[in-house]
Amino acid sequence: GQQLNQSPQSMFIQEGEDVSMNCTSSSIFNTWLWYKQDPGEGPVLLIALYKAGELTSNGRLTAQFGITRKDSFLNISASIPSDVGIYFCAGPRFAGGTSYGKLTFGQGTILTVHP
Amino acid sequence: GAGVSQSPRYKVAKRGQDVALRCDPISGHVSLFWYQQALGQGPEFLTYFQNEAQLDKSGLPSDRFFAERPEGSVSTLKIQRTQQEDSAVYLCASSGQLNTEAFFGQGTRLTVV
């Protein structure tokens, strides 16, 4: 499988601040997915990206599929306390794959929002 | 229920004990996936079913791990002779088709003592 590297590992921010996190790979991906996991829950899909250069928004979330197809970033604007959780990037488990279920995940970015 | 349901939510097993973890996918979903999530890590793929056929088991860490889905609905992940390194959250996910979004259950937290 492919390896994904996420940074930063953790973030501590004040409510209202914007957040940016990214994910890189040594291999090319055809699809990038961003998930959020709350404590004691399974990951929930936030945004899916399908082609290089694509910029997609979902409310206060914006994600981009890097031109090189080896990276992606996720921005959260005007953070609120319920944004707390672990954010994972993910992509198909093998190069050229398109499955949304057979995935490789990054290590996660832990987000803490102080009121 | 409307979502993926896993049971039990928590399981404590003594080292060497066999365990069975259950997954009830979303009704009608043909694809089912099992993942293992160690503490502080992202989920790691274990195995994939399409209906009752196990099409990919390349992520199973050893022959102590076995998964089945005999009727193409409920799935069971069995771990024989559990070891401490098996302690993790085991997540199940299902999707309508392979190339559509997979929905995750809440997971089973297994602790081997």
PDB file of C-alpha atoms in Angstrom:
ATOM      1  CA  GLY A   1       0.000   0.000   0.000  1.00  0.00           C
ATOM      2  CA  GLN A   2       0.868   3.654  -0.230  1.00  0.00           C
ATOM      3  CA  GLN A   3       2.056   5.859   2.635  1.00  0.00           C
ATOM      4  CA  LEU A   4       0.521   9.180   3.607  1.00  0.00           C
ATOM      5  CA  ASN A   5       2.208  11.766   5.834  1.00  0.00           C
ATOM      6  CA  GLN A   6       0.064  14.300   7.628  1.00  0.00           C
ATOM      7  CA  SER A   7       1.154  17.494   9.302  1.00  0.00           C
ATOM      8  CA  PRO A   8       0.965  18.901  11.806  1.00  0.00           C
ATOM      9  CA  GLN A   9       0.407  16.016  14.216  1.00  0.00           C
ATOM     10  CA  SER A  10      -1.580  18.272  16.526  1.00  0.00           C
ATOM     11  CA  MET A  11      -2.897  21.816  16.685  1.00  0.00           C
ATOM     12  CA  PHE A  12      -4.137  23.967  19.550  1.00  0.00           C
ATOM     13  CA  ILE A  13      -6.099  27.002  18.401  1.00  0.00           C
ATOM     14  CA  GLN A  14      -8.517  29.607  19.672  1.00  0.00           C
ATOM     15  CA  GLU A  15     -12.137  29.579  18.627  1.00  0.00           C
ATOM     16  CA  GLY A  16     -12.586  31.703  15.532  1.00  0.00           C
ATOM     17  CA  GLU A  17      -9.135  31.041  14.096  1.00  0.00           C
ATOM     18  CA  ASP A  18      -8.563  29.430  10.726  1.00  0.00           C
ATOM     19  CA  VAL A  19      -6.819  26.045  10.506  1.00  0.00           C
ATOM     20  CA  SER A  20      -4.733  24.481   7.775  1.00  0.00           C
ATOM     21  CA  MET A  21      -3.397  20.932   7.611  1.00  0.00           C
ATOM     22  CA  ASN A  22      -1.858  18.944   4.815  1.00  0.00           C
ATOM     23  CA  CYS A  23      -1.099  15.490   3.583  1.00  0.00           C
ATOM     24  CA  THR A  24       1.709  14.318   1.309  1.00  0.00           C
ATOM     25  CA  SER A  25       2.605  11.094  -0.416  1.00  0.00           C
ATOM     26  CA  SER A  26       5.556   9.769  -2.368  1.00  0.00           C
ATOM     27  CA  SER A  27       3.078   8.162  -4.776  1.00  0.00           C
ATOM     28  CA  ILE A  28       0.456   9.643  -7.057  1.00  0.00           C
ATOM     29  CA  PHE A  29      -3.162   9.446  -5.941  1.00  0.00           C
ATOM     30  CA  ASN A  30      -6.271   9.532  -8.123  1.00  0.00           C
ATOM     31  CA  THR A  31      -8.545  10.421  -5.221  1.00  0.00           C
ATOM     32  CA  TRP A  32      -8.036  12.255  -1.945  1.00  0.00           C
ATOM     33  CA  LEU A  33     -10.469  11.957   0.939  1.00  0.00           C
ATOM     34  CA  TRP A  34     -10.630  13.896   4.199  1.00  0.00           C
ATOM     35  CA  TYR A  35     -12.274  12.348   7.272  1.00  0.00           C
ATOM     36  CA  LYS A  36     -13.025  13.531  10.807  1.00  0.00           C
ATOM     37  CA  GLN A  37     -13.115  11.144  13.750  1.00  0.00           C
ATOM     38  CA  ASP A  38     -14.694  12.064  17.077  1.00  0.00           C
ATOM     39  CA  PRO A  39     -13.754  10.156  20.251  1.00  0.00           C
ATOM     40  CA  GLY A  40     -15.404   6.749  20.352  1.00  0.00           C
ATOM     41  CA  GLU A  41     -16.748   7.069  16.824  1.00  0.00           C
ATOM     42  CA  GLY A  42     -15.781   5.905  13.378  1.00  0.00           C
ATOM     43  CA  PRO A  43     -14.381   8.285  10.749  1.00  0.00           C
ATOM     44  CA  VAL A  44     -16.892  10.418   8.853  1.00  0.00           C
ATOM     45  CA  LEU A  45     -16.197  11.596   5.309  1.00  0.00           C
ATOM     46  CA  LEU A  46     -15.922  15.392   5.020  1.00  0.00           C
ATOM     47  CA  ILE A  47     -14.721  16.027   1.481  1.00  0.00           C
ATOM     48  CA  ALA A  48     -13.748  13.919  -1.541  1.00  0.00           C
ATOM     49  CA  LEU A  49     -11.436  15.198  -4.303  1.00  0.00           C
ATOM     50  CA  TYR A  50     -11.247  13.586  -7.713  1.00  0.00           C
ATOM     51  CA  LYS A  51      -8.780  15.439  -9.917  1.00  0.00           C
ATOM     52  CA  ALA A  52      -5.557  17.405  -9.735  1.00  0.00           C
ATOM     53  CA  GLY A  53      -6.020  21.086  -8.904  1.00  0.00           C
ATOM     54  CA  GLU A  54      -9.587  20.600  -7.727  1.00  0.00           C
ATOM     55  CA  LEU A  55     -10.716  22.923  -4.930  1.00  0.00           C
ATOM     56  CA  THR A  56     -13.835  21.801  -3.071  1.00  0.00           C
ATOM     57  CA  SER A  57     -15.741  23.390  -0.204  1.00  0.00           C
ATOM     58  CA  ASN A  58     -18.176  21.985   2.322  1.00  0.00           C
ATOM     59  CA  GLY A  59     -19.416  24.774   4.568  1.00  0.00           C
ATOM     60  CA  ARG A  60     -16.408  26.125   6.483  1.00  0.00           C
ATOM     61  CA  LEU A  61     -14.179  23.396   5.086  1.00  0.00           C
ATOM     62  CA  THR A  62     -12.106  23.757   1.928  1.00  0.00           C
ATOM     63  CA  ALA A  63      -9.846  21.086   0.495  1.00  0.00           C
ATOM     64  CA  GLN A  64      -7.555  21.027  -2.526  1.00  0.00           C
ATOM     65  CA  PHE A  65      -6.101  18.208  -4.601  1.00  0.00           C
ATOM     66  CA  GLY A  66      -2.491  19.142  -5.364  1.00  0.00           C
ATOM     67  CA  ILE A  67      -1.370  19.650  -8.946  1.00  0.00           C
ATOM     68  CA  THR A  68       1.335  17.007  -8.589  1.00  0.00           C
ATOM     69  CA  ARG A  69      -1.333  14.556  -7.281  1.00  0.00           C
ATOM     70  CA  LYS A  70       0.984  13.840  -4.362  1.00  0.00           C
ATOM     71  CA  ASP A  71      -0.510  16.212  -1.833  1.00  0.00           C
ATOM     72  CA  SER A  72      -3.699  17.708  -0.498  1.00  0.00           C
ATOM     73  CA  PHE A  73      -4.620  20.257   2.115  1.00  0.00           C
ATOM     74  CA  LEU A  74      -7.658  20.932   4.280  1.00  0.00           C
ATOM     75  CA  ASN A  75      -8.599  24.352   5.618  1.00  0.00           C
ATOM     76  CA  ILE A  76     -11.173  25.060   8.299  1.00  0.00           C
ATOM     77  CA  SER A  77     -12.279  28.661   8.592  1.00  0.00           C
ATOM     78  CA  ALA A  78     -13.621  30.363  11.730  1.00  0.00           C
ATOM     79  CA  SER A  79     -13.155  27.310  13.934  1.00  0.00           C
ATOM     80  CA  ILE A  80     -15.759  26.412  16.560  1.00  0.00           C
ATOM     81  CA  PRO A  81     -15.536  24.049  19.565  1.00  0.00           C
ATOM     82  CA  SER A  82     -17.284  21.191  17.723  1.00  0.00           C
ATOM     83  CA  ASP A  83     -14.432  21.126  15.193  1.00  0.00           C
ATOM     84  CA  VAL A  84     -12.416  19.301  17.855  1.00  0.00           C
ATOM     85  CA  GLY A  85     -11.395  15.838  16.731  1.00  0.00           C
ATOM     86  CA  ILE A  86      -8.884  13.944  14.621  1.00  0.00           C
ATOM     87  CA  TYR A  87      -8.679  14.727  10.918  1.00  0.00           C
ATOM     88  CA  PHE A  88      -7.410  12.073   8.538  1.00  0.00           C
ATOM     89  CA  CYS A  89      -6.490  12.196   4.898  1.00  0.00           C
ATOM     90  CA  ALA A  90      -6.974   8.999   2.927  1.00  0.00           C
ATOM     91  CA  GLY A  91      -6.567   7.668  -0.562  1.00  0.00           C
ATOM     92  CA  PRO A  92      -7.039   4.424  -2.451  1.00  0.00           C
ATOM     93  CA  ARG A  93      -4.902   1.690  -1.015  1.00  0.00           C
ATOM     94  CA  PHE A  94      -3.013   0.998  -4.229  1.00  0.00           C
ATOM     95  CA  ALA A  95      -1.842   3.291  -7.011  1.00  0.00           C
ATOM     96  CA  GLY A  96      -4.517   3.762  -9.638  1.00  0.00           C
ATOM     97  CA  GLY A  97      -7.262   2.594  -7.336  1.00  0.00           C
ATOM     98  CA  THR A  98     -10.597   4.352  -7.146  1.00  0.00           C
ATOM     99  CA  SER A  99     -12.186   2.603  -4.201  1.00  0.00           C
ATOM    100  CA  TYR A 100     -13.580   4.736  -1.407  1.00  0.00           C
ATOM    101  CA  GLY A 101     -13.592   1.744   0.895  1.00  0.00           C
ATOM    102  CA  LYS A 102     -10.154   0.142   0.417  1.00  0.00           C
ATOM    103  CA  LEU A 103      -8.123   3.009   1.748  1.00  0.00           C
ATOM    104  CA  THR A 104      -4.774   4.097   3.099  1.00  0.00           C
ATOM    105  CA  PHE A 105      -5.042   6.629   5.924  1.00  0.00           C
ATOM    106  CA  GLY A 106      -2.595   9.207   7.212  1.00  0.00           C
ATOM    107  CA  GLN A 107      -1.612   9.302  10.876  1.00  0.00           C
ATOM    108  CA  GLY A 108      -4.097  12.053  11.639  1.00  0.00           C
ATOM    109  CA  THR A 109      -4.018  15.653  12.884  1.00  0.00           C
ATOM    110  CA  ILE A 110      -5.452  16.186  16.364  1.00  0.00           C
ATOM    111  CA  LEU A 111      -7.305  19.485  16.565  1.00  0.00           C
ATOM    112  CA  THR A 112      -8.078  21.186  19.864  1.00  0.00           C
ATOM    113  CA  VAL A 113     -10.146  24.368  19.891  1.00  0.00           C
ATOM    114  CA  HIS A 114     -10.089  26.589  22.969  1.00  0.00           C
ATOM    115  CA  PRO A 115     -13.279  28.609  23.540  1.00  0.00           C
TER     116      PRO A 115
ATOM    117  CA  GLY B   1     -30.777   1.015  12.339  1.00  0.00           C
ATOM    118  CA  ALA B   2     -29.704   3.435   9.654  1.00  0.00           C
ATOM    119  CA  GLY B   3     -25.951   3.144  10.149  1.00  0.00           C
ATOM    120  CA  VAL B   4     -23.262   0.483  10.448  1.00  0.00           C
ATOM    121  CA  SER B   5     -23.606  -1.289  13.787  1.00  0.00           C
ATOM    122  CA  GLN B   6     -20.773  -3.071  15.555  1.00  0.00           C
ATOM    123  CA  SER B   7     -20.839  -5.228  18.647  1.00  0.00           C
ATOM    124  CA  PRO B   8     -19.622  -5.454  21.245  1.00  0.00           C
ATOM    125  CA  ARG B   9     -18.451  -1.854  21.686  1.00  0.00           C
ATOM    126  CA  TYR B  10     -15.792  -2.976  24.141  1.00  0.00           C
ATOM    127  CA  LYS B  11     -14.132  -6.332  24.637  1.00  0.00           C
ATOM    128  CA  VAL B  12     -11.501  -7.338  27.150  1.00  0.00           C
ATOM    129  CA  ALA B  13      -9.817 -10.648  26.394  1.00  0.00           C
ATOM    130  CA  LYS B  14      -7.156 -12.572  28.189  1.00  0.00           C
ATOM    131  CA  ARG B  15      -4.094 -13.332  26.117  1.00  0.00           C
ATOM    132  CA  GLY B  16      -4.644 -16.573  24.248  1.00  0.00           C
ATOM    133  CA  GLN B  17      -8.434 -16.238  24.200  1.00  0.00           C
ATOM    134  CA  ASP B  18     -10.409 -16.279  20.945  1.00  0.00           C
ATOM    135  CA  VAL B  19     -12.698 -13.328  20.169  1.00  0.00           C
ATOM    136  CA  ALA B  20     -15.426 -12.651  17.617  1.00  0.00           C
ATOM    137  CA  LEU B  21     -16.420  -9.145  16.556  1.00  0.00           C
ATOM    138  CA  ARG B  22     -19.668  -8.521  14.711  1.00  0.00           C
ATOM    139  CA  CYS B  23     -20.550  -5.990  12.032  1.00  0.00           C
ATOM    140  CA  ASP B  24     -24.057  -5.236  10.747  1.00  0.00           C
ATOM    141  CA  PRO B  25     -23.646  -3.142   7.588  1.00  0.00           C
ATOM    142  CA  ILE B  26     -26.152  -0.679   6.202  1.00  0.00           C
ATOM    143  CA  SER B  27     -29.001  -2.656   4.675  1.00  0.00           C
ATOM    144  CA  GLY B  28     -28.387  -3.382   1.005  1.00  0.00           C
ATOM    145  CA  HIS B  29     -24.713  -2.457   1.024  1.00  0.00           C
ATOM    146  CA  VAL B  30     -22.755  -5.016  -0.973  1.00  0.00           C
ATOM    147  CA  SER B  31     -19.242  -3.929  -0.001  1.00  0.00           C
ATOM    148  CA  LEU B  32     -17.918  -4.422   3.517  1.00  0.00           C
ATOM    149  CA  PHE B  33     -14.500  -3.507   4.910  1.00  0.00           C
ATOM    150  CA  TRP B  34     -12.666  -4.217   8.163  1.00  0.00           C
ATOM    151  CA  TYR B  35      -9.977  -1.914   9.548  1.00  0.00           C
ATOM    152  CA  GLN B  36      -7.698  -2.017  12.579  1.00  0.00           C
ATOM    153  CA  GLN B  37      -6.882   1.260  14.343  1.00  0.00           C
ATOM    154  CA  ALA B  38      -4.092   1.247  16.874  1.00  0.00           C
ATOM    155  CA  LEU B  39      -3.976   3.983  19.491  1.00  0.00           C
ATOM    156  CA  GLY B  40      -2.849   7.272  17.979  1.00  0.00           C
ATOM    157  CA  GLN B  41      -2.789   5.922  14.430  1.00  0.00           C
ATOM    158  CA  GLY B  42      -4.989   6.013  11.365  1.00  0.00           C
ATOM    159  CA  PRO B  43      -7.096   2.993  10.435  1.00  0.00           C
ATOM    160  CA  GLU B  44      -5.282   0.181   8.633  1.00  0.00           C
ATOM    161  CA  PHE B  45      -7.121  -1.912   6.040  1.00  0.00           C
ATOM    162  CA  LEU B  46      -7.613  -5.564   6.940  1.00  0.00           C
ATOM    163  CA  THR B  47     -10.029  -7.171   4.484  1.00  0.00           C
ATOM    164  CA  TYR B  48     -12.835  -6.542   1.976  1.00  0.00           C
ATOM    165  CA  PHE B  49     -16.003  -8.426   1.022  1.00  0.00           C
ATOM    166  CA  GLN B  50     -18.280  -7.994  -1.936  1.00  0.00           C
ATOM    167  CA  ASN B  51     -21.478  -9.741  -0.924  1.00  0.00           C
ATOM    168  CA  GLU B  52     -20.305 -13.052   0.574  1.00  0.00           C
ATOM    169  CA  ALA B  53     -17.042 -13.185  -1.362  1.00  0.00           C
ATOM    170  CA  GLN B  54     -13.867 -12.155   0.431  1.00  0.00           C
ATOM    171  CA  LEU B  55     -12.044 -10.455  -2.422  1.00  0.00           C
ATOM    172  CA  ASP B  56      -9.094  -8.998  -0.553  1.00  0.00           C
ATOM    173  CA  LYS B  57      -7.574 -10.189   2.703  1.00  0.00           C
ATOM    174  CA  SER B  58      -4.110  -8.801   2.108  1.00  0.00           C
ATOM    175  CA  GLY B  59      -4.227  -6.609   5.213  1.00  0.00           C
ATOM    176  CA  LEU B  60      -4.842  -9.379   7.738  1.00  0.00           C
ATOM    177  CA  PRO B  61      -1.734  -9.334   9.947  1.00  0.00           C
ATOM    178  CA  SER B  62      -1.523 -13.074  10.611  1.00  0.00           C
ATOM    179  CA  ASP B  63      -3.325 -16.357  10.142  1.00  0.00           C
ATOM    180  CA  ARG B  64      -4.872 -15.823  13.574  1.00  0.00           C
ATOM    181  CA  PHE B  65      -7.217 -13.311  11.939  1.00  0.00           C
ATOM    182  CA  PHE B  66     -10.203 -14.654  10.040  1.00  0.00           C
ATOM    183  CA  ALA B  67     -13.245 -12.869   8.615  1.00  0.00           C
ATOM    184  CA  GLU B  68     -16.450 -14.183   7.135  1.00  0.00           C
ATOM    185  CA  ARG B  69     -19.701 -12.899   5.667  1.00  0.00           C
ATOM    186  CA  PRO B  70     -21.588 -16.099   4.846  1.00  0.00           C
ATOM    187  CA  GLU B  71     -24.869 -14.590   3.670  1.00  0.00           C
ATOM    188  CA  GLY B  72     -23.549 -11.359   2.260  1.00  0.00           C
ATOM    189  CA  SER B  73     -24.852  -9.237   5.107  1.00  0.00           C
ATOM    190  CA  VAL B  74     -23.536  -9.541   8.677  1.00  0.00           C
ATOM    191  CA  SER B  75     -19.790 -10.068   8.980  1.00  0.00           C
ATOM    192  CA  THR B  76     -17.693 -11.491  11.794  1.00  0.00           C
ATOM    193  CA  LEU B  77     -14.016 -10.837  12.400  1.00  0.00           C
ATOM    194  CA  LYS B  78     -12.477 -13.589  14.483  1.00  0.00           C
ATOM    195  CA  ILE B  79      -9.114 -13.394  16.192  1.00  0.00           C
ATOM    196  CA  GLN B  80      -7.683 -16.609  17.560  1.00  0.00           C
ATOM    197  CA  ARG B  81      -5.209 -16.847  20.409  1.00  0.00           C
ATOM    198  CA  THR B  82      -5.231 -13.099  21.000  1.00  0.00           C
ATOM    199  CA  GLN B  83      -1.953 -11.326  21.720  1.00  0.00           C
ATOM    200  CA  GLN B  84      -1.339  -7.968  23.389  1.00  0.00           C
ATOM    201  CA  GLU B  85      -0.426  -6.410  20.046  1.00  0.00           C
ATOM    202  CA  ASP B  86      -3.967  -7.167  18.848  1.00  0.00           C
ATOM    203  CA  SER B  87      -5.276  -4.470  21.215  1.00  0.00           C
ATOM    204  CA  ALA B  88      -6.867  -1.838  18.973  1.00  0.00           C
ATOM    205  CA  VAL B  89     -10.161  -0.479  17.737  1.00  0.00           C
ATOM    206  CA  TYR B  90     -11.621  -2.632  14.972  1.00  0.00           C
ATOM    207  CA  LEU B  91     -13.708  -0.628  12.532  1.00  0.00           C
ATOM    208  CA  CYS B  92     -16.189  -1.940  10.010  1.00  0.00           C
ATOM    209  CA  ALA B  93     -17.380   0.053   7.002  1.00  0.00           C
ATOM    210  CA  SER B  94     -19.871  -0.621   4.232  1.00  0.00           C
ATOM    211  CA  SER B  95     -20.703   0.922   0.874  1.00  0.00           C
ATOM    212  CA  GLY B  96     -23.326   0.446  -1.771  1.00  0.00           C
ATOM    213  CA  GLN B  97     -20.717  -0.207  -4.426  1.00  0.00           C
ATOM    214  CA  LEU B  98     -16.926  -0.382  -4.377  1.00  0.00           C
ATOM    215  CA  ASN B  99     -16.533   3.084  -5.862  1.00  0.00           C
ATOM    216  CA  THR B 100     -18.932   4.927  -3.573  1.00  0.00           C
ATOM    217  CA  GLU B 101     -18.507   6.390  -0.117  1.00  0.00           C
ATOM    218  CA  ALA B 102     -17.974   3.899   2.677  1.00  0.00           C
ATOM    219  CA  PHE B 103     -19.690   4.547   6.011  1.00  0.00           C
ATOM    220  CA  PHE B 104     -17.934   3.496   9.189  1.00  0.00           C
ATOM    221  CA  GLY B 105     -19.354   1.984  12.342  1.00  0.00           C
ATOM    222  CA  GLN B 106     -18.364   3.134  15.832  1.00  0.00           C
ATOM    223  CA  GLY B 107     -15.861   0.317  16.185  1.00  0.00           C
ATOM    224  CA  THR B 108     -15.090  -2.342  18.782  1.00  0.00           C
ATOM    225  CA  ARG B 109     -12.312  -1.522  21.213  1.00  0.00           C
ATOM    226  CA  LEU B 110     -10.411  -4.724  21.974  1.00  0.00           C
ATOM    227  CA  THR B 111      -8.068  -4.832  24.933  1.00  0.00           C
ATOM    228  CA  VAL B 112      -5.942  -7.927  25.418  1.00  0.00           C
ATOM    229  CA  VAL B 113      -4.602  -8.344  28.947  1.00  0.00           C
TER     230      VAL B 113
END
